[in-house]
PDB file of C-alpha atoms in Angstrom:
ATOM      1  CA  MET A   1     -38.105 103.504 -36.475  1.00  0.00           C
ATOM      2  CA  SER A   2     -39.826 102.938 -40.281  1.00  0.00           C
ATOM      3  CA  ASP A   3     -42.061 105.099 -42.061  1.00  0.00           C
ATOM      4  CA  ILE A   4     -44.752 102.744 -43.690  1.00  0.00           C
ATOM      5  CA  VAL A   5     -47.178 103.878 -46.263  1.00  0.00           C
ATOM      6  CA  VAL A   6     -50.101 100.837 -46.228  1.00  0.00           C
ATOM      7  CA  PHE A   7     -51.577 100.155 -49.442  1.00  0.00           C
ATOM      8  CA  GLY A   8     -55.848  99.426 -48.333  1.00  0.00           C
ATOM      9  CA  ALA A   9     -55.460 100.149 -44.549  1.00  0.00           C
ATOM     10  CA  GLY A  10     -58.704 100.621 -44.002  1.00  0.00           C
ATOM     11  CA  GLY A  11     -59.697  96.840 -44.374  1.00  0.00           C
ATOM     12  CA  THR A  12     -59.795  94.009 -42.109  1.00  0.00           C
ATOM     13  CA  ALA A  13     -55.753  93.008 -43.003  1.00  0.00           C
ATOM     14  CA  GLY A  14     -54.795  96.470 -43.519  1.00  0.00           C
ATOM     15  CA  SER A  15     -56.126  97.912 -40.393  1.00  0.00           C
ATOM     16  CA  ARG A  16     -53.924  94.378 -38.548  1.00  0.00           C
ATOM     17  CA  ILE A  17     -50.826  96.082 -40.318  1.00  0.00           C
ATOM     18  CA  THR A  18     -51.158  99.040 -39.536  1.00  0.00           C
ATOM     19  CA  ALA A  19     -52.506  99.288 -35.944  1.00  0.00           C
ATOM     20  CA  GLU A  20     -49.460  97.088 -35.323  1.00  0.00           C
ATOM     21  CA  ALA A  21     -46.702  99.087 -36.459  1.00  0.00           C
ATOM     22  CA  VAL A  22     -48.058 101.812 -34.025  1.00  0.00           C
ATOM     23  CA  ASN A  23     -47.989 100.487 -32.003  1.00  0.00           C
ATOM     24  CA  ARG A  24     -44.973  99.085 -32.555  1.00  0.00           C
ATOM     25  CA  GLY A  25     -43.266 102.820 -32.678  1.00  0.00           C
ATOM     26  CA  HIS A  26     -43.345 102.695 -36.618  1.00  0.00           C
ATOM     27  CA  ARG A  27     -44.584 106.590 -38.466  1.00  0.00           C
ATOM     28  CA  VAL A  28     -47.300 104.855 -40.712  1.00  0.00           C
ATOM     29  CA  THR A  29     -49.079 106.735 -43.274  1.00  0.00           C
ATOM     30  CA  ALA A  30     -51.976 104.780 -44.115  1.00  0.00           C
ATOM     31  CA  ALA A  31     -53.683 105.520 -47.245  1.00  0.00           C
ATOM     32  CA  VAL A  32     -57.554 104.380 -48.495  1.00  0.00           C
ATOM     33  CA  ARG A  33     -59.723 105.470 -51.430  1.00  0.00           C
ATOM     34  CA  ARG A  34     -62.258 107.129 -49.159  1.00  0.00           C
ATOM     35  CA  PRO A  35     -60.492 108.194 -45.619  1.00  0.00           C
ATOM     36  CA  GLU A  36     -64.269 110.039 -45.425  1.00  0.00           C
ATOM     37  CA  ALA A  37     -64.976 106.317 -44.027  1.00  0.00           C
ATOM     38  CA  VAL A  38     -62.805 105.033 -41.719  1.00  0.00           C
ATOM     39  CA  SER A  39     -62.457 105.630 -38.330  1.00  0.00           C
ATOM     40  CA  TYR A  40     -61.517 103.455 -36.589  1.00  0.00           C
ATOM     41  CA  LEU A  41     -57.259 103.370 -36.533  1.00  0.00           C
ATOM     42  CA  PRO A  42     -55.189 103.920 -33.517  1.00  0.00           C
ATOM     43  CA  ALA A  43     -53.960 107.743 -33.255  1.00  0.00           C
ATOM     44  CA  GLY A  44     -50.374 109.008 -34.480  1.00  0.00           C
ATOM     45  CA  VAL A  45     -52.165 107.598 -38.104  1.00  0.00           C
ATOM     46  CA  ASP A  46     -51.737 109.937 -41.152  1.00  0.00           C
ATOM     47  CA  LEU A  47     -54.880 108.715 -42.839  1.00  0.00           C
ATOM     48  CA  VAL A  48     -54.435 110.085 -46.215  1.00  0.00           C
ATOM     49  CA  THR A  49     -56.215 109.724 -50.341  1.00  0.00           C
ATOM     50  CA  GLY A  50     -54.525 106.635 -51.544  1.00  0.00           C
ATOM     51  CA  ASP A  51     -55.046 104.388 -54.472  1.00  0.00           C
ATOM     52  CA  ALA A  52     -51.919 101.268 -54.876  1.00  0.00           C
ATOM     53  CA  THR A  53     -52.993 101.691 -58.753  1.00  0.00           C
ATOM     54  CA  SER A  54     -52.656 104.735 -59.016  1.00  0.00           C
ATOM     55  CA  ALA A  55     -49.077 106.534 -60.099  1.00  0.00           C
ATOM     56  CA  HIS A  56     -49.476 109.235 -58.799  1.00  0.00           C
ATOM     57  CA  SER A  57     -50.453 107.964 -55.445  1.00  0.00           C
ATOM     58  CA  VAL A  58     -47.903 105.948 -55.620  1.00  0.00           C
ATOM     59  CA  ARG A  59     -45.045 109.475 -56.640  1.00  0.00           C
ATOM     60  CA  GLU A  60     -46.684 111.425 -53.900  1.00  0.00           C
ATOM     61  CA  LEU A  61     -46.902 108.090 -51.418  1.00  0.00           C
ATOM     62  CA  ALA A  62     -43.953 106.730 -51.600  1.00  0.00           C
ATOM     63  CA  PRO A  63     -40.572 109.753 -51.567  1.00  0.00           C
ATOM     64  CA  GLY A  64     -38.943 109.134 -47.535  1.00  0.00           C
ATOM     65  CA  ALA A  65     -40.923 105.013 -47.219  1.00  0.00           C
ATOM     66  CA  ASP A  66     -39.104 102.406 -45.553  1.00  0.00           C
ATOM     67  CA  ALA A  67     -42.073  99.933 -46.583  1.00  0.00           C
ATOM     68  CA  ILE A  68     -44.559 100.256 -48.608  1.00  0.00           C
ATOM     69  CA  VAL A  69     -47.493  97.459 -47.958  1.00  0.00           C
ATOM     70  CA  VAL A  70     -50.354  96.351 -50.113  1.00  0.00           C
ATOM     71  CA  ALA A  71     -53.648  94.932 -48.469  1.00  0.00           C
ATOM     72  CA  VAL A  72     -55.958  95.858 -51.079  1.00  0.00           C
ATOM     73  CA  GLY A  73     -58.827  93.951 -51.132  1.00  0.00           C
ATOM     74  CA  GLY A  74     -62.092  93.804 -52.997  1.00  0.00           C
ATOM     75  CA  GLY A  75     -61.501  94.320 -56.513  1.00  0.00           C
ATOM     76  CA  GLU A  76     -62.191  92.309 -59.753  1.00  0.00           C
ATOM     77  CA  ARG A  77     -59.321  90.205 -60.618  1.00  0.00           C
ATOM     78  CA  ALA A  78     -56.921  93.228 -62.534  1.00  0.00           C
ATOM     79  CA  LEU A  79     -56.527  95.038 -59.276  1.00  0.00           C
ATOM     80  CA  TRP A  80     -53.535  92.557 -57.651  1.00  0.00           C
ATOM     81  CA  ARG A  81     -52.072  92.663 -60.602  1.00  0.00           C
ATOM     82  CA  ASP A  82     -52.347  96.249 -61.717  1.00  0.00           C
ATOM     83  CA  ALA A  83     -51.214  97.358 -58.064  1.00  0.00           C
ATOM     84  CA  ALA A  84     -48.282  95.423 -58.091  1.00  0.00           C
ATOM     85  CA  GLU A  85     -47.205  96.715 -62.054  1.00  0.00           C
ATOM     86  CA  ASN A  86     -48.167 100.576 -60.979  1.00  0.00           C
ATOM     87  CA  LEU A  87     -45.915 100.550 -57.117  1.00  0.00           C
ATOM     88  CA  ILE A  88     -42.911  98.888 -59.696  1.00  0.00           C
ATOM     89  CA  THR A  89     -42.957 100.522 -62.478  1.00  0.00           C
ATOM     90  CA  VAL A  90     -42.533 103.985 -60.609  1.00  0.00           C
ATOM     91  CA  LEU A  91     -40.694 103.020 -57.449  1.00  0.00           C
ATOM     92  CA  ARG A  92     -37.751 101.631 -60.071  1.00  0.00           C
ATOM     93  CA  ASP A  93     -36.904 105.417 -60.809  1.00  0.00           C
ATOM     94  CA  LEU A  94     -36.749 106.387 -57.351  1.00  0.00           C
ATOM     95  CA  PRO A  95     -33.876 106.804 -56.327  1.00  0.00           C
ATOM     96  CA  ASN A  96     -33.950 104.846 -52.976  1.00  0.00           C
ATOM     97  CA  PRO A  97     -37.244 102.684 -53.683  1.00  0.00           C
ATOM     98  CA  PRO A  98     -39.150 101.586 -50.714  1.00  0.00           C
ATOM     99  CA  ARG A  99     -39.232  97.786 -49.759  1.00  0.00           C
ATOM    100  CA  VAL A 100     -42.801  96.550 -51.816  1.00  0.00           C
ATOM    101  CA  ILE A 101     -44.074  94.149 -48.627  1.00  0.00           C
ATOM    102  CA  HIS A 102     -47.610  92.547 -51.235  1.00  0.00           C
ATOM    103  CA  VAL A 103     -50.767  90.712 -49.097  1.00  0.00           C
ATOM    104  CA  GLY A 104     -51.450  87.916 -51.319  1.00  0.00           C
ATOM    105  CA  GLY A 105     -54.393  84.629 -51.472  1.00  0.00           C
ATOM    106  CA  GLY A 106     -53.223  82.024 -50.028  1.00  0.00           C
ATOM    107  CA  ALA A 107     -54.747  79.639 -52.654  1.00  0.00           C
ATOM    108  CA  THR A 108     -52.393  80.583 -55.165  1.00  0.00           C
ATOM    109  CA  LEU A 109     -49.871  78.244 -51.873  1.00  0.00           C
ATOM    110  CA  LEU A 110     -49.040  74.487 -52.985  1.00  0.00           C
ATOM    111  CA  THR A 111     -51.201  71.505 -52.385  1.00  0.00           C
ATOM    112  CA  PRO A 112     -48.770  68.336 -51.465  1.00  0.00           C
ATOM    113  CA  LYS A 113     -48.593  67.535 -55.316  1.00  0.00           C
ATOM    114  CA  GLY A 114     -47.217  70.849 -56.198  1.00  0.00           C
ATOM    115  CA  VAL A 115     -50.072  72.419 -57.935  1.00  0.00           C
ATOM    116  CA  PRO A 116     -51.665  75.523 -56.847  1.00  0.00           C
ATOM    117  CA  LEU A 117     -54.382  75.845 -54.746  1.00  0.00           C
ATOM    118  CA  LEU A 118     -56.929  77.008 -56.830  1.00  0.00           C
ATOM    119  CA  GLU A 119     -56.462  75.077 -59.461  1.00  0.00           C
ATOM    120  CA  GLU A 120     -58.356  72.500 -57.982  1.00  0.00           C
ATOM    121  CA  PRO A 121     -61.567  70.478 -59.115  1.00  0.00           C
ATOM    122  CA  ASP A 122     -63.280  71.620 -56.273  1.00  0.00           C
ATOM    123  CA  PHE A 123     -61.817  75.123 -55.752  1.00  0.00           C
ATOM    124  CA  PRO A 124     -64.756  77.655 -54.643  1.00  0.00           C
ATOM    125  CA  GLU A 125     -65.694  78.891 -57.839  1.00  0.00           C
ATOM    126  CA  GLU A 126     -67.356  82.222 -56.384  1.00  0.00           C
ATOM    127  CA  TYR A 127     -63.973  83.046 -54.642  1.00  0.00           C
ATOM    128  CA  ARG A 128     -62.237  82.385 -58.273  1.00  0.00           C
ATOM    129  CA  ASP A 129     -61.342  86.033 -59.227  1.00  0.00           C
ATOM    130  CA  ALA A 130     -59.751  87.091 -56.372  1.00  0.00           C
ATOM    131  CA  ALA A 131     -57.060  84.316 -56.140  1.00  0.00           C
ATOM    132  CA  LEU A 132     -56.441  84.302 -60.031  1.00  0.00           C
ATOM    133  CA  GLY A 133     -55.464  88.035 -59.778  1.00  0.00           C
ATOM    134  CA  GLN A 134     -53.822  87.565 -56.838  1.00  0.00           C
ATOM    135  CA  ALA A 135     -51.602  85.513 -58.921  1.00  0.00           C
ATOM    136  CA  ASP A 136     -51.221  87.881 -61.985  1.00  0.00           C
ATOM    137  CA  ALA A 137     -49.154  89.678 -58.569  1.00  0.00           C
ATOM    138  CA  LEU A 138     -47.127  86.645 -57.319  1.00  0.00           C
ATOM    139  CA  ALA A 139     -46.231  86.210 -61.360  1.00  0.00           C
ATOM    140  CA  TRP A 140     -45.977  89.944 -62.144  1.00  0.00           C
ATOM    141  CA  TYR A 141     -42.880  90.232 -59.162  1.00  0.00           C
ATOM    142  CA  ARG A 142     -41.475  86.821 -60.062  1.00  0.00           C
ATOM    143  CA  SER A 143     -40.477  87.984 -63.190  1.00  0.00           C
ATOM    144  CA  SER A 144     -40.897  92.127 -63.804  1.00  0.00           C
ATOM    145  CA  ALA A 145     -39.787  93.310 -60.657  1.00  0.00           C
ATOM    146  CA  GLU A 146     -35.749  94.227 -61.106  1.00  0.00           C
ATOM    147  CA  GLY A 147     -34.871  96.744 -59.040  1.00  0.00           C
ATOM    148  CA  VAL A 148     -36.636  96.462 -56.131  1.00  0.00           C
ATOM    149  CA  THR A 149     -37.372  94.545 -53.627  1.00  0.00           C
ATOM    150  CA  TRP A 150     -40.271  93.046 -53.107  1.00  0.00           C
ATOM    151  CA  THR A 151     -42.470  90.373 -50.280  1.00  0.00           C
ATOM    152  CA  TYR A 152     -45.414  88.732 -50.806  1.00  0.00           C
ATOM    153  CA  LEU A 153     -47.102  86.868 -47.795  1.00  0.00           C
ATOM    154  CA  SER A 154     -49.695  84.023 -48.482  1.00  0.00           C
ATOM    155  CA  PRO A 155     -51.544  83.749 -45.352  1.00  0.00           C
ATOM    156  CA  PRO A 156     -53.983  80.389 -44.967  1.00  0.00           C
ATOM    157  CA  PRO A 157     -56.263  79.730 -47.933  1.00  0.00           C
ATOM    158  CA  LEU A 158     -59.305  78.104 -45.428  1.00  0.00           C
ATOM    159  CA  GLU A 159     -58.902  78.914 -42.178  1.00  0.00           C
ATOM    160  CA  PHE A 160     -57.700  82.574 -41.624  1.00  0.00           C
ATOM    161  CA  HIS A 161     -59.819  85.135 -39.726  1.00  0.00           C
ATOM    162  CA  PRO A 162     -60.061  88.106 -37.032  1.00  0.00           C
ATOM    163  CA  GLY A 163     -58.899  86.431 -33.162  1.00  0.00           C
ATOM    164  CA  GLU A 164     -56.277  86.759 -30.749  1.00  0.00           C
ATOM    165  CA  ARG A 165     -53.164  88.275 -32.023  1.00  0.00           C
ATOM    166  CA  THR A 166     -49.969  85.994 -30.425  1.00  0.00           C
ATOM    167  CA  GLY A 167     -47.369  87.337 -30.957  1.00  0.00           C
ATOM    168  CA  ARG A 168     -46.581  83.994 -32.733  1.00  0.00           C
ATOM    169  CA  TYR A 169     -46.224  81.612 -36.095  1.00  0.00           C
ATOM    170  CA  ARG A 170     -44.128  79.847 -37.829  1.00  0.00           C
ATOM    171  CA  THR A 171     -43.194  80.500 -41.956  1.00  0.00           C
ATOM    172  CA  GLY A 172     -42.972  78.556 -44.566  1.00  0.00           C
ATOM    173  CA  THR A 173     -42.523  79.077 -48.719  1.00  0.00           C
ATOM    174  CA  GLU A 174     -44.808  77.236 -51.063  1.00  0.00           C
ATOM    175  CA  GLU A 175     -47.424  74.678 -49.276  1.00  0.00           C
ATOM    176  CA  PRO A 176     -49.411  75.936 -46.818  1.00  0.00           C
ATOM    177  CA  VAL A 177     -47.934  75.634 -42.885  1.00  0.00           C
ATOM    178  CA  THR A 178     -49.837  72.929 -40.649  1.00  0.00           C
ATOM    179  CA  ASP A 179     -50.445  72.162 -37.232  1.00  0.00           C
ATOM    180  CA  GLU A 180     -50.315  68.571 -35.748  1.00  0.00           C
ATOM    181  CA  ARG A 181     -54.313  68.365 -37.483  1.00  0.00           C
ATOM    182  CA  GLY A 182     -53.281  69.395 -40.804  1.00  0.00           C
ATOM    183  CA  ARG A 183     -55.023  72.411 -40.743  1.00  0.00           C
ATOM    184  CA  ALA A 184     -53.114  75.156 -41.416  1.00  0.00           C
ATOM    185  CA  VAL A 185     -54.404  78.632 -39.431  1.00  0.00           C
ATOM    186  CA  LEU A 186     -53.453  82.141 -38.436  1.00  0.00           C
ATOM    187  CA  SER A 187     -55.717  85.526 -37.429  1.00  0.00           C
ATOM    188  CA  TYR A 188     -55.867  87.857 -39.546  1.00  0.00           C
ATOM    189  CA  GLU A 189     -54.228  90.025 -35.273  1.00  0.00           C
ATOM    190  CA  ASP A 190     -50.409  87.898 -36.377  1.00  0.00           C
ATOM    191  CA  LEU A 191     -50.683  87.926 -39.608  1.00  0.00           C
ATOM    192  CA  ALA A 192     -50.306  91.876 -39.112  1.00  0.00           C
ATOM    193  CA  VAL A 193     -47.198  90.982 -36.614  1.00  0.00           C
ATOM    194  CA  ALA A 194     -46.056  89.185 -40.098  1.00  0.00           C
ATOM    195  CA  VAL A 195     -46.017  92.036 -41.546  1.00  0.00           C
ATOM    196  CA  VAL A 196     -43.481  94.088 -39.909  1.00  0.00           C
ATOM    197  CA  ASP A 197     -41.529  91.536 -38.011  1.00  0.00           C
ATOM    198  CA  GLU A 198     -40.380  91.069 -42.171  1.00  0.00           C
ATOM    199  CA  ILE A 199     -40.263  95.552 -41.950  1.00  0.00           C
ATOM    200  CA  GLU A 200     -37.627  95.517 -39.028  1.00  0.00           C
ATOM    201  CA  HIS A 201     -36.305  91.441 -39.839  1.00  0.00           C
ATOM    202  CA  PRO A 202     -35.947  91.149 -43.623  1.00  0.00           C
ATOM    203  CA  ARG A 203     -36.005  86.713 -44.631  1.00  0.00           C
ATOM    204  CA  PHE A 204     -37.461  86.716 -47.038  1.00  0.00           C
ATOM    205  CA  GLU A 205     -36.623  89.651 -49.267  1.00  0.00           C
ATOM    206  CA  ASN A 206     -37.540  88.917 -53.525  1.00  0.00           C
ATOM    207  CA  MET A 207     -39.572  85.433 -52.587  1.00  0.00           C
ATOM    208  CA  ARG A 208     -42.675  84.500 -51.396  1.00  0.00           C
ATOM    209  CA  PHE A 209     -42.834  83.503 -48.005  1.00  0.00           C
ATOM    210  CA  THR A 210     -46.468  81.617 -45.765  1.00  0.00           C
ATOM    211  CA  ALA A 211     -47.574  81.883 -42.338  1.00  0.00           C
ATOM    212  CA  GLY A 212     -49.443  79.673 -39.390  1.00  0.00           C
ATOM    213  CA  TYR A 213     -49.607  77.983 -36.047  1.00  0.00           C
TER     214      TYR A 213
END
């Protein structure tokens, strides 16, 4: 059993990761900015006020944790880089820093031409700021996360929706995982399975991975 802190536990990904971890016997602290607005987390979760971009929050919640999951969203471009930088800066000063699992963006995955999807000319403009923010966070982990073990998980770039928990998925690293029809697909529920699997049985330490059917 692990002690897991989930920042953004009230969101689409964070709530499913929280539920998956609790259902598998882990102790979970659900950190959200407005606990009063969250009413759908499973029994046994410790719901607290917390912000991944706040040094105070991380210092308060990190001691004793085995893993910190970052599943934040809905902010401006700087949100994801700020969260990554704040976490690494605070955690590296702890004697036994917890591992960081960052739920990132699919648009940072590479096309067959070897360029990030977000750099394609037809990339939707309405998603650009979030995609760039997640790219900034990934670059930060890769360049500046010495002293803390991290993993960045990219979901499929397009077909990623709430759905069924199958408990199965395949993994890759830099390019989307596609099925026999060339589609990169995953449910939020199976993303949560992949996150908790990685906490229980680490395979992608200090690197990015992706998952799909």
